Amino acid sequence: MPRLRKRSILLAGHATSMALEPEFWAVLEEMAQSQGLSLAGLIARLDETRGESPLASACRVAALIFAKG
């Protein structure tokens, strides 16, 4: 089983944590940088647009779409 890396994030004024594989964190960091956002800013944006999907799933899908470029 892949190891997960857990990070704490402040979303809409509330602290939460999310666990993703290190490879996804790396792509999300690259994605944030390419959009001129902090990692927290990118995740906040994904949180606002994810609908019913779990946040971790929405982040993984966004990372895959970005990586396919």
N, C-alpha and C. Protein backbone atom coordinates (compact mmCIF):
# COMPACT_ATOMS: atom_id res chain seq x y z
N MET A 1 0.85 -1.18 0.00
CA MET A 1 0.00 0.00 0.00
C MET A 1 0.90 1.24 0.00
N PRO A 2 0.58 2.21 -0.85
CA PRO A 2 1.40 3.43 -0.90
C PRO A 2 1.33 4.20 0.42
N ARG A 3 2.42 4.85 0.74
CA ARG A 3 2.42 5.67 1.95
C ARG A 3 1.75 7.00 1.65
N LEU A 4 0.97 7.46 2.58
CA LEU A 4 0.28 8.73 2.43
C LEU A 4 0.98 9.79 3.26
N ARG A 5 0.96 11.00 2.77
CA ARG A 5 1.51 12.13 3.51
C ARG A 5 0.35 13.04 3.88
N LYS A 6 0.21 13.27 5.16
CA LYS A 6 -0.90 14.08 5.66
C LYS A 6 -0.43 15.52 5.85
N ARG A 7 -1.28 16.45 5.42
CA ARG A 7 -0.99 17.88 5.60
C ARG A 7 -2.21 18.56 6.18
N SER A 8 -1.96 19.56 7.00
CA SER A 8 -3.04 20.38 7.55
C SER A 8 -3.25 21.57 6.63
N ILE A 9 -4.51 21.92 6.42
CA ILE A 9 -4.88 23.00 5.51
C ILE A 9 -5.98 23.82 6.16
N LEU A 10 -5.92 25.12 5.96
CA LEU A 10 -6.98 26.02 6.44
C LEU A 10 -7.91 26.32 5.28
N LEU A 11 -9.16 25.87 5.38
CA LEU A 11 -10.16 26.09 4.34
C LEU A 11 -11.34 26.83 4.92
N ALA A 12 -11.64 27.96 4.34
CA ALA A 12 -12.78 28.77 4.79
C ALA A 12 -12.73 29.02 6.30
N GLY A 13 -11.53 29.26 6.80
CA GLY A 13 -11.36 29.56 8.21
C GLY A 13 -11.38 28.36 9.14
N HIS A 14 -11.44 27.16 8.58
CA HIS A 14 -11.47 25.94 9.40
C HIS A 14 -10.28 25.06 9.06
N ALA A 15 -9.62 24.56 10.08
CA ALA A 15 -8.49 23.66 9.87
C ALA A 15 -9.01 22.27 9.51
N THR A 16 -8.38 21.68 8.52
CA THR A 16 -8.70 20.32 8.13
C THR A 16 -7.39 19.65 7.73
N SER A 17 -7.41 18.37 7.56
CA SER A 17 -6.22 17.69 7.09
C SER A 17 -6.60 16.78 5.94
N MET A 18 -5.61 16.53 5.10
CA MET A 18 -5.83 15.69 3.94
C MET A 18 -4.60 14.83 3.73
N ALA A 19 -4.82 13.59 3.41
CA ALA A 19 -3.72 12.66 3.17
C ALA A 19 -3.71 12.26 1.70
N LEU A 20 -2.58 12.48 1.05
CA LEU A 20 -2.39 12.09 -0.34
C LEU A 20 -1.01 11.46 -0.49
N GLU A 21 -0.84 10.72 -1.56
CA GLU A 21 0.46 10.17 -1.88
C GLU A 21 1.42 11.32 -2.20
N PRO A 22 2.71 11.17 -1.87
CA PRO A 22 3.68 12.25 -2.13
C PRO A 22 3.70 12.70 -3.59
N GLU A 23 3.48 11.78 -4.51
CA GLU A 23 3.49 12.14 -5.93
C GLU A 23 2.36 13.13 -6.26
N PHE A 24 1.19 12.96 -5.64
CA PHE A 24 0.10 13.89 -5.88
C PHE A 24 0.41 15.25 -5.27
N TRP A 25 1.01 15.27 -4.07
CA TRP A 25 1.39 16.55 -3.47
C TRP A 25 2.35 17.29 -4.39
N ALA A 26 3.29 16.57 -4.99
CA ALA A 26 4.28 17.21 -5.88
C ALA A 26 3.60 17.84 -7.09
N VAL A 27 2.64 17.14 -7.69
CA VAL A 27 1.94 17.69 -8.85
C VAL A 27 1.08 18.88 -8.43
N LEU A 28 0.42 18.78 -7.29
CA LEU A 28 -0.40 19.90 -6.82
C LEU A 28 0.47 21.13 -6.55
N GLU A 29 1.66 20.94 -6.01
CA GLU A 29 2.56 22.07 -5.77
C GLU A 29 2.97 22.72 -7.10
N GLU A 30 3.27 21.88 -8.10
CA GLU A 30 3.62 22.40 -9.42
C GLU A 30 2.42 23.14 -10.04
N MET A 31 1.25 22.57 -9.88
CA MET A 31 0.02 23.18 -10.40
C MET A 31 -0.22 24.55 -9.76
N ALA A 32 -0.06 24.62 -8.44
CA ALA A 32 -0.25 25.88 -7.72
C ALA A 32 0.74 26.92 -8.22
N GLN A 33 1.99 26.52 -8.36
CA GLN A 33 3.03 27.45 -8.82
C GLN A 33 2.71 27.97 -10.22
N SER A 34 2.24 27.09 -11.09
CA SER A 34 1.95 27.50 -12.46
C SER A 34 0.77 28.49 -12.53
N GLN A 35 -0.08 28.46 -11.50
CA GLN A 35 -1.23 29.36 -11.46
C GLN A 35 -1.00 30.57 -10.56
N GLY A 36 0.22 30.68 -10.02
CA GLY A 36 0.55 31.81 -9.16
C GLY A 36 -0.17 31.77 -7.83
N LEU A 37 -0.44 30.56 -7.35
CA LEU A 37 -1.15 30.37 -6.08
C LEU A 37 -0.26 29.64 -5.09
N SER A 38 -0.58 29.80 -3.82
CA SER A 38 0.03 28.94 -2.82
C SER A 38 -0.68 27.58 -2.92
N LEU A 39 -0.08 26.57 -2.32
CA LEU A 39 -0.73 25.26 -2.30
C LEU A 39 -2.08 25.36 -1.60
N ALA A 40 -2.13 26.08 -0.50
CA ALA A 40 -3.40 26.25 0.22
C ALA A 40 -4.43 26.98 -0.64
N GLY A 41 -3.98 27.97 -1.40
CA GLY A 41 -4.89 28.70 -2.29
C GLY A 41 -5.46 27.81 -3.38
N LEU A 42 -4.61 26.95 -3.94
CA LEU A 42 -5.07 26.01 -4.96
C LEU A 42 -6.09 25.04 -4.37
N ILE A 43 -5.79 24.50 -3.21
CA ILE A 43 -6.71 23.53 -2.60
C ILE A 43 -8.02 24.21 -2.22
N ALA A 44 -7.96 25.45 -1.78
CA ALA A 44 -9.19 26.19 -1.47
C ALA A 44 -10.03 26.35 -2.73
N ARG A 45 -9.39 26.64 -3.85
CA ARG A 45 -10.11 26.78 -5.12
C ARG A 45 -10.74 25.45 -5.53
N LEU A 46 -9.99 24.37 -5.39
CA LEU A 46 -10.54 23.05 -5.71
C LEU A 46 -11.70 22.70 -4.77
N ASP A 47 -11.57 23.09 -3.52
CA ASP A 47 -12.64 22.83 -2.54
C ASP A 47 -13.93 23.53 -2.94
N GLU A 48 -13.81 24.75 -3.44
CA GLU A 48 -14.99 25.53 -3.83
C GLU A 48 -15.71 24.96 -5.04
N THR A 49 -15.00 24.21 -5.87
CA THR A 49 -15.59 23.74 -7.13
C THR A 49 -15.79 22.23 -7.19
N ARG A 50 -15.56 21.53 -6.09
CA ARG A 50 -15.56 20.06 -6.13
C ARG A 50 -16.93 19.42 -6.10
N GLY A 51 -17.96 20.16 -5.76
CA GLY A 51 -19.29 19.57 -5.69
C GLY A 51 -19.38 18.56 -4.57
N GLU A 52 -19.88 17.36 -4.89
CA GLU A 52 -20.08 16.31 -3.89
C GLU A 52 -18.86 15.42 -3.69
N SER A 53 -17.84 15.57 -4.51
CA SER A 53 -16.65 14.72 -4.42
C SER A 53 -15.89 14.99 -3.13
N PRO A 54 -15.31 13.96 -2.54
CA PRO A 54 -14.41 14.20 -1.41
C PRO A 54 -13.24 15.07 -1.86
N LEU A 55 -12.74 15.89 -0.97
CA LEU A 55 -11.66 16.82 -1.32
C LEU A 55 -10.43 16.09 -1.84
N ALA A 56 -10.02 15.02 -1.18
CA ALA A 56 -8.83 14.29 -1.62
C ALA A 56 -9.02 13.75 -3.04
N SER A 57 -10.21 13.25 -3.34
CA SER A 57 -10.49 12.75 -4.69
C SER A 57 -10.43 13.88 -5.71
N ALA A 58 -11.02 15.01 -5.38
CA ALA A 58 -11.00 16.16 -6.29
C ALA A 58 -9.56 16.61 -6.54
N CYS A 59 -8.73 16.58 -5.54
CA CYS A 59 -7.32 16.97 -5.70
C CYS A 59 -6.58 15.97 -6.57
N ARG A 60 -6.84 14.69 -6.38
CA ARG A 60 -6.19 13.67 -7.21
C ARG A 60 -6.59 13.84 -8.68
N VAL A 61 -7.87 14.02 -8.94
CA VAL A 61 -8.35 14.18 -10.31
C VAL A 61 -7.74 15.44 -10.94
N ALA A 62 -7.74 16.54 -10.21
CA ALA A 62 -7.14 17.77 -10.74
C ALA A 62 -5.66 17.57 -11.05
N ALA A 63 -4.95 16.88 -10.18
CA ALA A 63 -3.53 16.61 -10.41
C ALA A 63 -3.33 15.75 -11.66
N LEU A 64 -4.17 14.75 -11.85
CA LEU A 64 -4.05 13.90 -13.04
C LEU A 64 -4.32 14.69 -14.31
N ILE A 65 -5.35 15.53 -14.28
CA ILE A 65 -5.67 16.35 -15.46
C ILE A 65 -4.51 17.29 -15.77
N PHE A 66 -3.96 17.92 -14.74
CA PHE A 66 -2.83 18.82 -14.94
C PHE A 66 -1.61 18.08 -15.50
N ALA A 67 -1.34 16.91 -14.96
CA ALA A 67 -0.17 16.15 -15.39
C ALA A 67 -0.30 15.67 -16.83
N LYS A 68 -1.52 15.39 -17.27
CA LYS A 68 -1.74 14.96 -18.65
C LYS A 68 -1.52 16.11 -19.62
N GLY A 69 -1.70 17.35 -19.09
CA GLY A 69 -1.45 18.60 -19.76
C GLY A 69 -1.81 18.72 -21.15
